mmCIF file of C-alpha atoms in Angstrom:
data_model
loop_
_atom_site.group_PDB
_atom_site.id
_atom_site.type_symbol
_atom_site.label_atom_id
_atom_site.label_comp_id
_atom_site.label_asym_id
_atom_site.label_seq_id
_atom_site.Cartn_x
_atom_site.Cartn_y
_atom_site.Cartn_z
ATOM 1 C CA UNK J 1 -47.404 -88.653 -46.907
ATOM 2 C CA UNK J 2 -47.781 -90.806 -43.885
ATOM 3 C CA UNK J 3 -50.479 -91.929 -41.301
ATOM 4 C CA UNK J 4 -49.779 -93.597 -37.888
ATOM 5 C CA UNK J 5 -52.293 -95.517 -35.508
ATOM 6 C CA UNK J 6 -51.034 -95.201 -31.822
ATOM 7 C CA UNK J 7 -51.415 -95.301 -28.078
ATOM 8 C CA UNK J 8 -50.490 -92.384 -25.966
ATOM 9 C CA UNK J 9 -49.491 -92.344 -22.515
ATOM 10 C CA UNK J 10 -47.577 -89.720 -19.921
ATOM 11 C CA UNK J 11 -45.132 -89.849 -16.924
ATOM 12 C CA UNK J 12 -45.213 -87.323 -14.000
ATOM 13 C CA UNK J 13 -46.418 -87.242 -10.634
ATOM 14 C CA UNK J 14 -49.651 -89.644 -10.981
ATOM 15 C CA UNK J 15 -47.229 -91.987 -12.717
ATOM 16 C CA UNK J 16 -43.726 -91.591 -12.233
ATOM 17 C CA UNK J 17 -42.276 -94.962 -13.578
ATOM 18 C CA UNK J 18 -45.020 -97.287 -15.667
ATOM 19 C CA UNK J 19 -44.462 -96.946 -19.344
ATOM 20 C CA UNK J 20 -47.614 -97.276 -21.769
ATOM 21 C CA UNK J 21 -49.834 -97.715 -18.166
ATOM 22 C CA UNK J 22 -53.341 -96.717 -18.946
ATOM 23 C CA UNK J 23 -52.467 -96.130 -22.963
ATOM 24 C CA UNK J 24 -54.693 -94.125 -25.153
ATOM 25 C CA UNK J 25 -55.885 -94.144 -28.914
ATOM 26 C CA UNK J 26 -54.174 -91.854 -30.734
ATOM 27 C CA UNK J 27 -53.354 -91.095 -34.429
ATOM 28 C CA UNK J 28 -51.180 -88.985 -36.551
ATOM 29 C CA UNK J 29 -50.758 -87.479 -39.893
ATOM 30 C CA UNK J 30 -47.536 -86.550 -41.897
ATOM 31 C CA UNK J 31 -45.701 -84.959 -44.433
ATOM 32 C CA UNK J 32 -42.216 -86.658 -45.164
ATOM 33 C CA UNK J 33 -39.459 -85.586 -47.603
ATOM 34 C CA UNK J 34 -35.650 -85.924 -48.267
ATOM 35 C CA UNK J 35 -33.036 -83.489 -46.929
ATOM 36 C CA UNK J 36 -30.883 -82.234 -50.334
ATOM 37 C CA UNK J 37 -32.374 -85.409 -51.880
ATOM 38 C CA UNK J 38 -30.567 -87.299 -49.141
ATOM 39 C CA UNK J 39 -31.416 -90.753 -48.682
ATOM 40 C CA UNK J 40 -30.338 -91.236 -44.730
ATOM 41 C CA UNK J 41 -31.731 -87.840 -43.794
ATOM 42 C CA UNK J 42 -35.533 -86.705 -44.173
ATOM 43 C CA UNK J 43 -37.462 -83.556 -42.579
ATOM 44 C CA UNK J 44 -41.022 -84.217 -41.244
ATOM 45 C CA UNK J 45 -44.063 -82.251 -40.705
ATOM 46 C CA UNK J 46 -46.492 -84.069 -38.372
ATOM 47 C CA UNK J 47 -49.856 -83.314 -36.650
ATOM 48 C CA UNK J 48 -50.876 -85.641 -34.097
ATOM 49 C CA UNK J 49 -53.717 -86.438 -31.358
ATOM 50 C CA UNK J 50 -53.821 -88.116 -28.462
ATOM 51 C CA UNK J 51 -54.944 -88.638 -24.839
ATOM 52 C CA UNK J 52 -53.515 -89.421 -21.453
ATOM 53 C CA UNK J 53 -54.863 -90.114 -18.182
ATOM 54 C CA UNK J 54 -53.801 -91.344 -15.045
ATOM 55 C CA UNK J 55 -55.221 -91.916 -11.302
ATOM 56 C CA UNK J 56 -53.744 -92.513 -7.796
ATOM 57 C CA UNK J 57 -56.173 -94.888 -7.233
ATOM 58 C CA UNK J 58 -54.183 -97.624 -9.511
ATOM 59 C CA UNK J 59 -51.138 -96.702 -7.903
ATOM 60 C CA UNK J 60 -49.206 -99.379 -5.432
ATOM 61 C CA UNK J 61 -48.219 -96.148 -3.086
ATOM 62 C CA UNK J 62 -50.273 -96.113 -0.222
ATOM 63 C CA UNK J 63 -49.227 -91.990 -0.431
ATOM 64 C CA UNK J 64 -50.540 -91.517 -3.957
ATOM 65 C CA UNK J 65 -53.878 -93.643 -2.921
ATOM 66 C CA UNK J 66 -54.730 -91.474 -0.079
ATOM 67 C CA UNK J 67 -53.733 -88.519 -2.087
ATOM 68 C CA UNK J 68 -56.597 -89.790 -4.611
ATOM 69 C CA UNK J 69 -55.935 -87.364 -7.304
ATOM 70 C CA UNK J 70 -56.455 -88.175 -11.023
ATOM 71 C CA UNK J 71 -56.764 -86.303 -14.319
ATOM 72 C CA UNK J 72 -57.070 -86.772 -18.054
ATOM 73 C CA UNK J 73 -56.134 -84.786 -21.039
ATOM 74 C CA UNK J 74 -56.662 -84.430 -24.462
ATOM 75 C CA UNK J 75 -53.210 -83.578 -26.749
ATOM 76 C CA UNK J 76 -52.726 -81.720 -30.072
ATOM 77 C CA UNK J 77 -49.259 -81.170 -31.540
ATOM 78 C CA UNK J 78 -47.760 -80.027 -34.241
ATOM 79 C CA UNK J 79 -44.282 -79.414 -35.307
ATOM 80 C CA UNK J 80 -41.257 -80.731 -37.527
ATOM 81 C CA UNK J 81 -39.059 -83.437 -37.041
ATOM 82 C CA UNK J 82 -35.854 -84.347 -38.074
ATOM 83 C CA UNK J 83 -35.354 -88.372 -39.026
ATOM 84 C CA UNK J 84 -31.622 -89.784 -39.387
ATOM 85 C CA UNK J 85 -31.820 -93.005 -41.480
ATOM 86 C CA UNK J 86 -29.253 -95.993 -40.082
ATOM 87 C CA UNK J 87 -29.113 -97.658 -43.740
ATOM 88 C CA UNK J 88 -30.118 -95.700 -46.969
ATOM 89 C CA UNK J 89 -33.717 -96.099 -47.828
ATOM 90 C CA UNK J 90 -36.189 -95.204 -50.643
ATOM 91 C CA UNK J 91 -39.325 -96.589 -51.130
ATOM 92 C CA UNK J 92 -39.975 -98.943 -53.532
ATOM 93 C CA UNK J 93 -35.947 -99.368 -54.219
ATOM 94 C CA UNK J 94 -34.953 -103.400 -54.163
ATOM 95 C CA UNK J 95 -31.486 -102.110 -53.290
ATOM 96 C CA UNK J 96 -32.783 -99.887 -50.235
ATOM 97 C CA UNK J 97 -35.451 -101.860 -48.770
ATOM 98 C CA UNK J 98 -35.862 -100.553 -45.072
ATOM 99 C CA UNK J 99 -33.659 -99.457 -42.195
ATOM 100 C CA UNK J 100 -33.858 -98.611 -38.401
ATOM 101 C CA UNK J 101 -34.177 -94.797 -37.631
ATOM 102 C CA UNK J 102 -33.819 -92.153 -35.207
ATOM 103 C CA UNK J 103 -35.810 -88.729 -34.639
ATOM 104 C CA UNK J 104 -36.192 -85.977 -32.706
ATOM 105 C CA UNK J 105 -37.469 -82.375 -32.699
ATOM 106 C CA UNK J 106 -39.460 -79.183 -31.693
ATOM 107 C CA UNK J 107 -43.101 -79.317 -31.454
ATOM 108 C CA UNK J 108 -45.857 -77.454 -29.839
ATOM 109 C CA UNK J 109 -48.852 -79.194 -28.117
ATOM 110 C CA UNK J 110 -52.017 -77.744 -26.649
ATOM 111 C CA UNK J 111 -53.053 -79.608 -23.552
ATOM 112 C CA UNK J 112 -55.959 -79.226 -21.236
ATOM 113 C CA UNK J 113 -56.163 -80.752 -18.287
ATOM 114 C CA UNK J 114 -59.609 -82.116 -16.529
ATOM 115 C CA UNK J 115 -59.991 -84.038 -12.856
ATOM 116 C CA UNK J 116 -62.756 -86.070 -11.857
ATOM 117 C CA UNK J 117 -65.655 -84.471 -9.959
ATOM 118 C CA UNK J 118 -68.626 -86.641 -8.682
ATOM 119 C CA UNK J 119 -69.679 -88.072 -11.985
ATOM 120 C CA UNK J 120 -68.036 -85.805 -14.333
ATOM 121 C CA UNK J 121 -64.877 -84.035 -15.412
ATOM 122 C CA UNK J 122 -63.998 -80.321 -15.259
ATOM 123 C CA UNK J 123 -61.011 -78.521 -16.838
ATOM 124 C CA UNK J 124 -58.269 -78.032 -14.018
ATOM 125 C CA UNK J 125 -56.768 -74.402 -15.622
ATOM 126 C CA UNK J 126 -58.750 -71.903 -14.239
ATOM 127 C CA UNK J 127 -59.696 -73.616 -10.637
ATOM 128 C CA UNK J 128 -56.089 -72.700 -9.791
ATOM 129 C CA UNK J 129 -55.461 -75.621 -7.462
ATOM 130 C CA UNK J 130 -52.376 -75.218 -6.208
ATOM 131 C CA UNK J 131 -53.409 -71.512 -5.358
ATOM 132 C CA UNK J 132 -51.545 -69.659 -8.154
ATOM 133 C CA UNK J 133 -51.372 -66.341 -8.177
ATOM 134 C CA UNK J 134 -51.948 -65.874 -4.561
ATOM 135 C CA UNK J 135 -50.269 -65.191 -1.401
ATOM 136 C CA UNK J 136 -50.198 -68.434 -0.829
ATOM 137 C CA UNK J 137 -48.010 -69.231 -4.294
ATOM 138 C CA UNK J 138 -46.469 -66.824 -7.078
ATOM 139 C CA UNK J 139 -46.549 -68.799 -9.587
ATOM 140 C CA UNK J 140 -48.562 -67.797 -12.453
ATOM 141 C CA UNK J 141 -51.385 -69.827 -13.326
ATOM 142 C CA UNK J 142 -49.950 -72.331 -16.164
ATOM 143 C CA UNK J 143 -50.017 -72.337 -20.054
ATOM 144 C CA UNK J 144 -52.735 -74.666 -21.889
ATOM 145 C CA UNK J 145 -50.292 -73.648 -25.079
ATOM 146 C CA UNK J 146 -46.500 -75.799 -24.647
ATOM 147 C CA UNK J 147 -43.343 -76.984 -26.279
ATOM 148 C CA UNK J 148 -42.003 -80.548 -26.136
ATOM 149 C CA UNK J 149 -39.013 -81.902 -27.761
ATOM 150 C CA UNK J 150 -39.775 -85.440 -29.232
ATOM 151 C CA UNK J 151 -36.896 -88.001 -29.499
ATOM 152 C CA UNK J 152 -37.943 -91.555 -30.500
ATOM 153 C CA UNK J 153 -36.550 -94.727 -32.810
ATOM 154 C CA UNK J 154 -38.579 -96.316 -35.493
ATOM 155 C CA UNK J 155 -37.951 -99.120 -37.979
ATOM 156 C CA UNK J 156 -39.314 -98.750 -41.762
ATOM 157 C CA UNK J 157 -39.406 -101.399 -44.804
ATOM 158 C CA UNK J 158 -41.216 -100.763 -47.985
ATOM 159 C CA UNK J 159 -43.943 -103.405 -48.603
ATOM 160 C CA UNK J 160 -44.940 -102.108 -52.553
ATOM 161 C CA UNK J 161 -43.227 -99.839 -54.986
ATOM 162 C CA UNK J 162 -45.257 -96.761 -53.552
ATOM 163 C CA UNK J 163 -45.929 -97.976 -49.844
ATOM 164 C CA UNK J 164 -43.980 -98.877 -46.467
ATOM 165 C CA UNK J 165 -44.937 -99.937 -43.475
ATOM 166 C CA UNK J 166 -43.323 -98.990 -39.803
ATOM 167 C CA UNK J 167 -43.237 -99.090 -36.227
ATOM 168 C CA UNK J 168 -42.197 -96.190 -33.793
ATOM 169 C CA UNK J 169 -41.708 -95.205 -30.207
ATOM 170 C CA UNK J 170 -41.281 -91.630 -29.170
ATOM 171 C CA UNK J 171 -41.441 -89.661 -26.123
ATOM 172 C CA UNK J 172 -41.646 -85.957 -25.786
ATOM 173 C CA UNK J 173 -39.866 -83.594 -22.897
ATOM 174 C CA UNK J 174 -42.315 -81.088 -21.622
ATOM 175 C CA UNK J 175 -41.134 -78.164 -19.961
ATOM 176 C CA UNK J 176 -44.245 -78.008 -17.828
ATOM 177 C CA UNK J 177 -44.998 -80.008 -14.810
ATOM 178 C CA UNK J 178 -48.266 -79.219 -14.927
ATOM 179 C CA UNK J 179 -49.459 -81.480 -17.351
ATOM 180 C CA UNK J 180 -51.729 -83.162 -14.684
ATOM 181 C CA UNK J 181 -52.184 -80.259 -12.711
ATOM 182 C CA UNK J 182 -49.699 -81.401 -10.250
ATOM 183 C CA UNK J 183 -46.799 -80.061 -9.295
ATOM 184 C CA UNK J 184 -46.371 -77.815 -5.723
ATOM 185 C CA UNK J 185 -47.688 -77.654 -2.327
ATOM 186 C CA UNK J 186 -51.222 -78.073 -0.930
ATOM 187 C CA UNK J 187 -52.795 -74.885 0.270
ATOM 188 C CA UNK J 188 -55.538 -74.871 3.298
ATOM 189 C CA UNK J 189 -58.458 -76.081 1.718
ATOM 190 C CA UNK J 190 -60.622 -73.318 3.541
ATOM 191 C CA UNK J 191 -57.992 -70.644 1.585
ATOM 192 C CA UNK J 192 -58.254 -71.920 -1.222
ATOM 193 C CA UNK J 193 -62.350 -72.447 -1.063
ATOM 194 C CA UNK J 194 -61.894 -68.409 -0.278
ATOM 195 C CA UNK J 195 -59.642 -67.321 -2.557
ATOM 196 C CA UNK J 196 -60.662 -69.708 -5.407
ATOM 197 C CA UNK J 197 -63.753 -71.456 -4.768
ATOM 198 C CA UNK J 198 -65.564 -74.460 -2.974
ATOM 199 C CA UNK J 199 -64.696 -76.659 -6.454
ATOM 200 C CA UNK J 200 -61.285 -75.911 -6.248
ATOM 201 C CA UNK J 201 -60.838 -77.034 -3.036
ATOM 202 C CA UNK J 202 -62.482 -80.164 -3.263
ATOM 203 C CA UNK J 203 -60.626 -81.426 -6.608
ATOM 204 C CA UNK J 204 -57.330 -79.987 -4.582
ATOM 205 C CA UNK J 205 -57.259 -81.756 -2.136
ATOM 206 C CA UNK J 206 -59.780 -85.135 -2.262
ATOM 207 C CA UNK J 207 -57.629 -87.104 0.340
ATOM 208 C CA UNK J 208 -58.818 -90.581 1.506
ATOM 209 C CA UNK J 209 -58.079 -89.925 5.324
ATOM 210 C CA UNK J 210 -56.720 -86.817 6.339
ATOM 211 C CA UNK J 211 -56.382 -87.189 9.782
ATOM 212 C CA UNK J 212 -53.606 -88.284 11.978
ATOM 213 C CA UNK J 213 -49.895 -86.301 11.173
ATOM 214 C CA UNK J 214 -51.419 -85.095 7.443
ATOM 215 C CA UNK J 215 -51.772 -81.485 7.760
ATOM 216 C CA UNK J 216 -52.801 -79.310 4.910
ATOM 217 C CA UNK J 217 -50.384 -76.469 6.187
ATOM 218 C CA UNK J 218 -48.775 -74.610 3.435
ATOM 219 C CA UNK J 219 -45.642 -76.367 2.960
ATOM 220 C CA UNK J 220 -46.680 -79.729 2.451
ATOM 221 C CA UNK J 221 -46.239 -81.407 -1.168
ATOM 222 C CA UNK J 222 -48.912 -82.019 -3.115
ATOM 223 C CA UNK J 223 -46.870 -82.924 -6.245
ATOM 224 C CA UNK J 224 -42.539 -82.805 -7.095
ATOM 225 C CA UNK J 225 -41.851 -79.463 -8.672
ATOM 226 C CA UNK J 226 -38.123 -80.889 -10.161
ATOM 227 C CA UNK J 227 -39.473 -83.206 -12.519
ATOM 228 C CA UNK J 228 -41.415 -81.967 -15.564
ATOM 229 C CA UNK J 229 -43.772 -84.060 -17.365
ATOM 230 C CA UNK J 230 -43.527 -86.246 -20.211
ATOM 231 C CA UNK J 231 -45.404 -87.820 -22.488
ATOM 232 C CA UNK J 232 -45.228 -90.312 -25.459
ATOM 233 C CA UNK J 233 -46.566 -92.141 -28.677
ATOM 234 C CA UNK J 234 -46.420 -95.440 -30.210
ATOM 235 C CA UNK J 235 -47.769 -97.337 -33.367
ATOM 236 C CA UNK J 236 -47.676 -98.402 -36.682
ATOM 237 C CA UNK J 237 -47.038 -95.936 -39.807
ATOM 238 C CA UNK J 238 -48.112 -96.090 -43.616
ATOM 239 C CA UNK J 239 -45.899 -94.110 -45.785
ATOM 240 C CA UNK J 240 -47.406 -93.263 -49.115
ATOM 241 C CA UNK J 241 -44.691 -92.221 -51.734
ATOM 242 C CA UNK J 242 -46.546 -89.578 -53.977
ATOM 243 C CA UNK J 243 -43.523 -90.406 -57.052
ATOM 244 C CA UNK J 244 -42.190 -93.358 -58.056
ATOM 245 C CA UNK J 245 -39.396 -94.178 -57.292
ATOM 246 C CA UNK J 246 -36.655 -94.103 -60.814
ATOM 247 C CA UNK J 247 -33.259 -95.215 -60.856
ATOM 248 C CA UNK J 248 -30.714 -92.571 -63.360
ATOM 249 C CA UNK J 249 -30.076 -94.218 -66.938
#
């Protein structure tokens, strides 16, 4: 059984490049054991929690700035994972002492995202702020509930006959792009103030100066609809090996 202490952070359209930019706390639990008592190959059961958040304001576009969007949210996953040892390894063995890794698998994560309003925060879902579900865009309004497919490396060295110790790096494909609410076209803040509310207009579309060739005409990109989100961990881990470890007579 495992633990990991971790920072979280995501990629998308309020930060399309800067790795661990605006990192989170996050932490993990685990459940790790051999594949046909394998020593290279090991199955994992994990349950992790994290947080990302990102604003235009720190951005060095002078678009995303004016755009002046921003958003945090709060991650739960859970899921197996499959790890592929480089070296064979077994806790508290002299002879297999620690070794580089790979992982990757299928997890689902529950997400939830919030944007700043005045002084306080307010979950993104159900304002609809790209106009879902409208005339104005058919998409339906998107799923708090997700799967991501993590793929990461790791190194791991026993430090007692029961205990190792590890770092990792993973990152997770989403298939949503609305991780941070972003993803389409404006819509006319006075339609969407109509259709959806005064509070989802305003967090739609807070722009910094609207005038000048910026129309809010449908059409005009709010977010890039090709690129789905991502998001990834990275920390320390302490393996606990419930057995110790014997070597055949």
């Amino acid at each position: 059984i495992g633990i990991m202490g971790r920072t979280s952070y995501y990629l998308g359209d309020l930060n399309p490049t800067r790795h661990f930019y605006n990192s989170q706390f996050a932490g993990s639990i685990f459940y790790r054991d051999k594949l046909r008592k394998s020593d290279r190959l090991s199955l994992r059961i994990q349950f992790s929690y994290g947080k990302v958040e990102a604003f235009d304001s720190d951005s060095k576009s002078d678009a995303q700035i004016n755009r002046n969007l921003s958003f945090q949210s709060k991650i739960i996953e859970f899921g197996p994972m499959l790890e592929i040892n480089f070296l064979p390894f077994e806790i508290g063995s002299k002879r297999k002492p620690g070794t580089p890794y790979l992982f990757m698998g299928l997890t689902y994560f529950k997400m939830n995202p919030m944007g700043q309003h005045n002084d306080g925060w307010v979950e993104l879902q159900s304002l609809k702020t790209e106009g879902q579900g409208s005339a104005f865009n058919n998409d339906k309004p998107y799923k708090l509930n997700q799967i991501s497919i993590p793929v990461g490396v790791g190194i791991k060295v026993h430090i007692t006959s029961r205990m190792s110790l590890g770092l990792e790096y993973g990152i997770r494909k989403t298939f949503t792009d609305y991780l941070d609410d972003v993803s389409g076209n404006y819509v006319n803040p006075s339609i969407l103030a109509d259709i959806n509310g005064q509070l989802s207009s305003e967090i739609s579309a807070p722009i910094l100066n609207s005038q000048g060739s910026f129309s809010y005409n449908n059409g005009i990109a709010r977010g890039n609809s090709s690129n789905k989100d991502w998001y990834a961990f990275a920390g320390i881990t302490l393996s606990f090996r419930l057995k110790a470890y014997t070597t055949c007579s």
